[in-house]
């Protein structure tokens, strides 16, 4: 592999490791938040997300080691840690925090899907089989997690709204799930 391709591999893997660290740290923090205890299904997804992110980090580090240890995310680690702390503080001061956690986690998984898509494309373009395998593994985890979170989101939103005042439609969560699924399955 030429040096420019190796530099791109290093950059892309660094980005994905930093992103996975951010996701793992954020969702572990969310899972321990008292507010998530009211939503055991969401907490379960969070713990799975963290475990799978940590597993992928291990695999990405193995890729780094296979490349003579020249890859890694040490430069971004400090930035990621600061960002994670700020995210945690921000979530403590906002109303309806669990629904916003769900939203933020969906966004994080969408960003992960893009990052893994880029890593996959790079691996294919430079003929790096292990990079392709790891990128495919990471990419394949994203859609199912987004779907699970999206399916949980309406019930969490309505539960939070019901704490504020009675709901005009107590079946709103179920109706929302149906409409969300219809939107994602539409061909337009």
Short mmCIF file of N, CA, C and O in Angstrom, two decimals, residues 4-94:
data_model
loop_
_atom_site.label_atom_id
_atom_site.label_comp_id
_atom_site.label_asym_id
_atom_site.label_seq_id
_atom_site.Cartn_x
_atom_site.Cartn_y
_atom_site.Cartn_z
N UNK A 4 0.30 7.39 0.87
CA UNK A 4 -0.91 8.22 0.95
C UNK A 4 -2.12 7.38 1.35
O UNK A 4 -2.95 7.82 2.13
N UNK A 5 -2.21 6.18 0.80
CA UNK A 5 -3.31 5.30 1.18
C UNK A 5 -3.19 4.88 2.65
O UNK A 5 -4.20 4.81 3.36
N UNK A 6 -1.98 4.63 3.08
CA UNK A 6 -1.77 4.28 4.49
C UNK A 6 -2.15 5.44 5.40
O UNK A 6 -2.76 5.25 6.45
N UNK A 7 -1.83 6.66 4.98
CA UNK A 7 -2.19 7.85 5.77
C UNK A 7 -3.72 7.99 5.84
O UNK A 7 -4.27 8.33 6.90
N UNK A 8 -4.40 7.73 4.74
CA UNK A 8 -5.86 7.78 4.73
C UNK A 8 -6.46 6.69 5.62
O UNK A 8 -7.42 6.94 6.35
N UNK A 9 -5.88 5.49 5.57
CA UNK A 9 -6.34 4.42 6.43
C UNK A 9 -6.19 4.82 7.89
O UNK A 9 -7.12 4.66 8.69
N UNK A 10 -5.05 5.39 8.22
CA UNK A 10 -4.80 5.84 9.59
C UNK A 10 -5.84 6.89 10.01
O UNK A 10 -6.43 6.80 11.09
N UNK A 11 -6.12 7.85 9.14
CA UNK A 11 -7.07 8.91 9.46
C UNK A 11 -8.48 8.34 9.65
O UNK A 11 -9.16 8.67 10.62
N UNK A 12 -8.91 7.49 8.73
CA UNK A 12 -10.26 6.93 8.82
C UNK A 12 -10.41 6.06 10.06
O UNK A 12 -11.43 6.12 10.74
N UNK A 13 -9.43 5.22 10.34
CA UNK A 13 -9.51 4.37 11.52
C UNK A 13 -9.50 5.23 12.79
O UNK A 13 -10.25 4.97 13.73
N UNK A 14 -8.68 6.28 12.82
CA UNK A 14 -8.67 7.20 13.96
C UNK A 14 -10.06 7.80 14.19
O UNK A 14 -10.54 7.87 15.32
N UNK A 15 -10.68 8.23 13.10
CA UNK A 15 -12.01 8.82 13.21
C UNK A 15 -13.01 7.83 13.78
O UNK A 15 -13.81 8.18 14.65
N UNK A 16 -12.97 6.60 13.29
CA UNK A 16 -13.94 5.60 13.75
C UNK A 16 -13.67 5.19 15.20
O UNK A 16 -14.60 5.05 15.99
N UNK A 17 -12.41 5.05 15.57
CA UNK A 17 -12.10 4.73 16.97
C UNK A 17 -12.59 5.86 17.88
O UNK A 17 -13.22 5.59 18.91
N UNK A 18 -12.34 7.09 17.51
CA UNK A 18 -12.79 8.22 18.33
C UNK A 18 -14.31 8.25 18.43
O UNK A 18 -14.87 8.47 19.51
N UNK A 19 -14.98 8.00 17.33
CA UNK A 19 -16.43 7.98 17.32
C UNK A 19 -16.97 6.85 18.20
O UNK A 19 -17.88 7.05 19.01
N UNK A 20 -16.40 5.67 18.05
CA UNK A 20 -16.85 4.53 18.86
C UNK A 20 -16.59 4.78 20.35
O UNK A 20 -17.41 4.41 21.19
N UNK A 21 -15.48 5.41 20.68
CA UNK A 21 -15.22 5.75 22.09
C UNK A 21 -16.27 6.72 22.61
O UNK A 21 -16.74 6.59 23.74
N UNK A 22 -16.61 7.68 21.79
CA UNK A 22 -17.62 8.66 22.19
C UNK A 22 -18.97 7.97 22.39
O UNK A 22 -19.65 8.21 23.39
N UNK A 23 -19.35 7.11 21.46
CA UNK A 23 -20.63 6.41 21.58
C UNK A 23 -20.63 5.53 22.83
O UNK A 23 -21.56 5.58 23.64
N UNK A 24 -19.59 4.72 22.99
CA UNK A 24 -19.52 3.80 24.14
C UNK A 24 -19.59 4.58 25.46
O UNK A 24 -20.35 4.21 26.36
N UNK A 25 -18.82 5.64 25.57
CA UNK A 25 -18.81 6.43 26.80
C UNK A 25 -20.15 7.11 27.07
O UNK A 25 -20.66 7.08 28.20
N UNK A 26 -20.73 7.68 26.04
CA UNK A 26 -22.01 8.38 26.20
C UNK A 26 -23.13 7.43 26.59
O UNK A 26 -23.90 7.71 27.51
N UNK A 27 -23.21 6.31 25.89
CA UNK A 27 -24.34 5.41 26.19
C UNK A 27 -24.14 4.70 27.53
O UNK A 27 -25.13 4.40 28.21
N UNK A 28 -22.91 4.44 27.93
CA UNK A 28 -22.68 3.88 29.28
C UNK A 28 -23.14 4.88 30.34
O UNK A 28 -23.78 4.51 31.33
N UNK A 29 -22.81 6.15 30.14
CA UNK A 29 -23.24 7.19 31.08
C UNK A 29 -24.77 7.28 31.10
O UNK A 29 -25.37 7.38 32.17
N UNK A 30 -25.38 7.25 29.94
CA UNK A 30 -26.84 7.30 29.87
C UNK A 30 -27.47 6.10 30.59
O UNK A 30 -28.46 6.25 31.29
N UNK A 31 -26.89 4.92 30.39
CA UNK A 31 -27.44 3.70 31.00
C UNK A 31 -27.41 3.78 32.52
O UNK A 31 -28.25 3.15 33.19
N UNK A 32 -26.48 4.54 33.08
CA UNK A 32 -26.36 4.68 34.53
C UNK A 32 -27.17 5.85 35.07
O UNK A 32 -27.30 6.02 36.28
N UNK A 33 -27.73 6.66 34.20
CA UNK A 33 -28.53 7.81 34.60
C UNK A 33 -29.83 7.32 35.23
O UNK A 33 -30.48 6.42 34.73
N UNK A 34 -30.22 7.92 36.34
CA UNK A 34 -31.45 7.53 37.03
C UNK A 34 -32.68 7.61 36.12
O UNK A 34 -33.61 6.81 36.26
N UNK A 35 -32.69 8.56 35.21
CA UNK A 35 -33.86 8.73 34.33
C UNK A 35 -34.09 7.53 33.44
O UNK A 35 -35.24 7.22 33.10
N UNK A 36 -33.04 6.83 33.06
CA UNK A 36 -33.22 5.68 32.16
C UNK A 36 -33.76 4.46 32.89
O UNK A 36 -34.22 3.52 32.25
N UNK A 37 -33.71 4.46 34.21
CA UNK A 37 -34.23 3.32 34.97
C UNK A 37 -35.73 3.12 34.75
O UNK A 37 -36.23 2.01 34.88
N UNK A 38 -36.42 4.19 34.39
CA UNK A 38 -37.86 4.09 34.10
C UNK A 38 -38.12 3.43 32.74
O UNK A 38 -39.28 3.15 32.42
N UNK A 39 -37.08 3.25 31.97
CA UNK A 39 -37.21 2.74 30.60
C UNK A 39 -36.26 1.56 30.39
O UNK A 39 -35.22 1.69 29.73
N UNK A 40 -36.57 0.41 30.96
CA UNK A 40 -35.64 -0.73 30.93
C UNK A 40 -35.30 -1.21 29.51
O UNK A 40 -34.18 -1.66 29.28
N UNK A 41 -36.23 -1.12 28.58
CA UNK A 41 -35.93 -1.55 27.21
C UNK A 41 -34.87 -0.63 26.59
O UNK A 41 -33.95 -1.11 25.91
N UNK A 42 -34.99 0.66 26.86
CA UNK A 42 -33.99 1.61 26.36
C UNK A 42 -32.64 1.36 27.02
O UNK A 42 -31.61 1.30 26.36
N UNK A 43 -32.66 1.15 28.32
CA UNK A 43 -31.41 0.87 29.05
C UNK A 43 -30.72 -0.37 28.50
O UNK A 43 -29.51 -0.41 28.34
N UNK A 44 -31.50 -1.38 28.18
CA UNK A 44 -30.95 -2.61 27.60
C UNK A 44 -30.26 -2.33 26.26
O UNK A 44 -29.16 -2.82 26.00
N UNK A 45 -30.90 -1.52 25.42
CA UNK A 45 -30.29 -1.15 24.14
C UNK A 45 -28.99 -0.38 24.37
O UNK A 45 -27.99 -0.61 23.69
N UNK A 46 -29.01 0.52 25.35
CA UNK A 46 -27.80 1.30 25.65
C UNK A 46 -26.64 0.40 26.04
O UNK A 46 -25.51 0.58 25.56
N UNK A 47 -26.91 -0.56 26.92
CA UNK A 47 -25.85 -1.46 27.36
C UNK A 47 -25.32 -2.31 26.20
O UNK A 47 -24.11 -2.54 26.10
N UNK A 48 -26.21 -2.75 25.33
CA UNK A 48 -25.77 -3.49 24.14
C UNK A 48 -24.94 -2.61 23.22
O UNK A 48 -23.91 -3.05 22.69
N UNK A 49 -25.39 -1.37 23.01
CA UNK A 49 -24.64 -0.44 22.17
C UNK A 49 -23.23 -0.25 22.70
O UNK A 49 -22.26 -0.28 21.94
N UNK A 50 -23.12 -0.03 24.00
CA UNK A 50 -21.80 0.19 24.61
C UNK A 50 -20.92 -1.04 24.43
O UNK A 50 -19.76 -0.92 24.03
N UNK A 51 -21.46 -2.20 24.71
CA UNK A 51 -20.67 -3.44 24.60
C UNK A 51 -20.22 -3.66 23.16
O UNK A 51 -19.05 -4.00 22.93
N UNK A 52 -21.11 -3.45 22.21
CA UNK A 52 -20.74 -3.66 20.81
C UNK A 52 -19.73 -2.61 20.34
O UNK A 52 -18.80 -2.94 19.59
N UNK A 53 -19.88 -1.37 20.78
CA UNK A 53 -18.90 -0.34 20.44
C UNK A 53 -17.53 -0.70 21.00
O UNK A 53 -16.51 -0.58 20.31
N UNK A 54 -17.51 -1.15 22.24
CA UNK A 54 -16.24 -1.54 22.87
C UNK A 54 -15.61 -2.73 22.14
O UNK A 54 -14.38 -2.77 21.95
N UNK A 55 -16.43 -3.68 21.71
CA UNK A 55 -15.90 -4.81 20.93
C UNK A 55 -15.29 -4.33 19.61
O UNK A 55 -14.21 -4.79 19.21
N UNK A 56 -15.98 -3.40 18.95
CA UNK A 56 -15.45 -2.89 17.67
C UNK A 56 -14.17 -2.08 17.90
O UNK A 56 -13.25 -2.13 17.07
N UNK A 57 -14.08 -1.36 19.01
CA UNK A 57 -12.84 -0.63 19.32
C UNK A 57 -11.69 -1.62 19.44
O UNK A 57 -10.60 -1.38 18.90
N UNK A 58 -11.91 -2.72 20.13
CA UNK A 58 -10.87 -3.75 20.26
C UNK A 58 -10.42 -4.24 18.90
O UNK A 58 -9.22 -4.37 18.64
N UNK A 59 -11.37 -4.51 18.02
CA UNK A 59 -11.04 -5.00 16.68
C UNK A 59 -10.29 -3.94 15.87
O UNK A 59 -9.34 -4.26 15.14
N UNK A 60 -10.71 -2.69 16.01
CA UNK A 60 -10.01 -1.62 15.29
C UNK A 60 -8.59 -1.45 15.81
O UNK A 60 -7.66 -1.17 15.05
N UNK A 61 -8.41 -1.61 17.12
CA UNK A 61 -7.05 -1.55 17.68
C UNK A 61 -6.21 -2.71 17.18
O UNK A 61 -5.00 -2.55 16.96
N UNK A 62 -6.82 -3.88 17.00
CA UNK A 62 -6.09 -5.02 16.42
C UNK A 62 -5.64 -4.69 15.00
O UNK A 62 -4.53 -5.06 14.59
N UNK A 63 -6.49 -4.01 14.25
CA UNK A 63 -6.09 -3.55 12.91
C UNK A 63 -4.91 -2.61 13.03
O UNK A 63 -3.94 -2.72 12.26
N UNK A 64 -4.96 -1.73 14.00
CA UNK A 64 -3.85 -0.81 14.24
C UNK A 64 -2.56 -1.57 14.52
O UNK A 64 -1.51 -1.26 13.95
N UNK A 65 -2.65 -2.56 15.39
CA UNK A 65 -1.46 -3.37 15.73
C UNK A 65 -0.93 -4.11 14.50
O UNK A 65 0.29 -4.22 14.32
N UNK A 66 -1.83 -4.60 13.67
CA UNK A 66 -1.42 -5.30 12.45
C UNK A 66 -0.69 -4.37 11.48
O UNK A 66 0.12 -4.82 10.67
N UNK A 67 -0.96 -3.10 11.61
CA UNK A 67 -0.29 -2.09 10.77
C UNK A 67 0.90 -1.50 11.52
O UNK A 67 1.19 -0.32 11.40
N UNK A 68 1.56 -2.32 12.32
CA UNK A 68 2.75 -1.94 13.09
C UNK A 68 2.47 -0.84 14.11
O UNK A 68 3.33 -0.02 14.41
N UNK A 69 1.24 -0.81 14.61
CA UNK A 69 0.90 0.13 15.65
C UNK A 69 0.90 1.58 15.20
O UNK A 69 0.88 2.48 16.01
N UNK A 70 0.88 1.81 13.88
CA UNK A 70 0.93 3.19 13.40
C UNK A 70 -0.44 3.83 13.37
O UNK A 70 -0.57 5.02 13.15
N UNK A 71 -1.48 3.05 13.61
CA UNK A 71 -2.82 3.61 13.67
C UNK A 71 -3.20 3.82 15.12
O UNK A 71 -2.55 3.34 16.03
N UNK A 72 -4.29 4.50 15.35
CA UNK A 72 -4.76 4.72 16.71
C UNK A 72 -5.44 6.05 16.83
O UNK A 72 -5.41 6.83 15.90
N UNK A 73 -6.02 6.31 17.97
CA UNK A 73 -6.81 7.53 18.12
C UNK A 73 -6.36 8.36 19.31
O UNK A 73 -7.14 9.06 19.92
N UNK A 74 -5.08 8.31 19.65
CA UNK A 74 -4.63 9.00 20.85
C UNK A 74 -4.80 10.51 20.74
O UNK A 74 -5.10 11.16 21.73
N UNK A 75 -4.62 11.07 19.55
CA UNK A 75 -4.75 12.51 19.41
C UNK A 75 -6.17 12.96 19.70
O UNK A 75 -6.38 13.96 20.37
N UNK A 76 -7.15 12.19 19.25
CA UNK A 76 -8.54 12.59 19.42
C UNK A 76 -9.10 12.20 20.77
O UNK A 76 -10.17 12.62 21.13
N UNK A 77 -8.39 11.38 21.53
CA UNK A 77 -8.91 10.87 22.79
C UNK A 77 -9.26 12.00 23.76
O UNK A 77 -10.32 11.99 24.36
N UNK A 78 -8.39 12.97 23.90
CA UNK A 78 -8.66 14.08 24.82
C UNK A 78 -9.85 14.89 24.39
O UNK A 78 -10.69 15.26 25.21
N UNK A 79 -9.98 15.15 23.10
CA UNK A 79 -11.12 15.90 22.60
C UNK A 79 -12.40 15.12 22.84
O UNK A 79 -13.40 15.66 23.28
N UNK A 80 -12.37 13.83 22.57
CA UNK A 80 -13.54 12.98 22.76
C UNK A 80 -13.95 12.95 24.22
O UNK A 80 -15.14 13.03 24.53
N UNK A 81 -13.01 12.88 25.12
CA UNK A 81 -13.32 12.85 26.55
C UNK A 81 -14.00 14.15 26.97
O UNK A 81 -15.01 14.12 27.67
N UNK A 82 -13.47 15.27 26.53
CA UNK A 82 -14.07 16.56 26.87
C UNK A 82 -15.48 16.65 26.29
O UNK A 82 -16.42 17.05 26.98
N UNK A 83 -15.65 16.24 25.04
CA UNK A 83 -16.95 16.28 24.42
C UNK A 83 -17.94 15.41 25.19
O UNK A 83 -19.09 15.80 25.41
N UNK A 84 -17.51 14.24 25.63
CA UNK A 84 -18.37 13.35 26.39
C UNK A 84 -18.81 13.95 27.71
O UNK A 84 -19.97 13.84 28.11
N UNK A 85 -17.91 14.61 28.39
CA UNK A 85 -18.24 15.26 29.67
C UNK A 85 -19.25 16.38 29.43
O UNK A 85 -20.24 16.49 30.15
N UNK A 86 -19.02 17.17 28.40
CA UNK A 86 -19.95 18.25 28.11
C UNK A 86 -21.32 17.70 27.75
O UNK A 86 -22.35 18.24 28.17
N UNK A 87 -21.36 16.62 26.98
CA UNK A 87 -22.63 15.98 26.62
C UNK A 87 -23.35 15.54 27.88
O UNK A 87 -24.56 15.73 28.02
N UNK A 88 -22.63 14.93 28.80
CA UNK A 88 -23.24 14.46 30.04
C UNK A 88 -23.80 15.60 30.87
O UNK A 88 -24.89 15.49 31.43
N UNK A 89 -23.09 16.71 30.94
CA UNK A 89 -23.57 17.87 31.70
C UNK A 89 -24.80 18.47 31.04
O UNK A 89 -25.76 18.83 31.70
N UNK A 90 -24.76 18.54 29.72
CA UNK A 90 -25.88 19.13 28.99
C UNK A 90 -27.15 18.32 29.22
O UNK A 90 -28.21 18.86 29.47
N UNK A 91 -27.01 16.99 29.19
CA UNK A 91 -28.20 16.14 29.34
C UNK A 91 -28.82 16.28 30.73
O UNK A 91 -30.00 16.03 30.90
N UNK A 92 -28.04 16.67 31.73
CA UNK A 92 -28.57 16.80 33.09
C UNK A 92 -29.46 18.02 33.26
O UNK A 92 -30.28 18.06 34.17
N UNK A 93 -29.32 19.02 32.40
CA UNK A 93 -30.06 20.25 32.62
C UNK A 93 -31.26 20.41 31.69
O UNK A 93 -31.93 21.41 31.75
N UNK A 94 -31.55 19.44 30.87
CA UNK A 94 -32.64 19.63 29.94
C UNK A 94 -33.88 18.81 30.32
O UNK A 94 -33.78 17.75 30.91
#
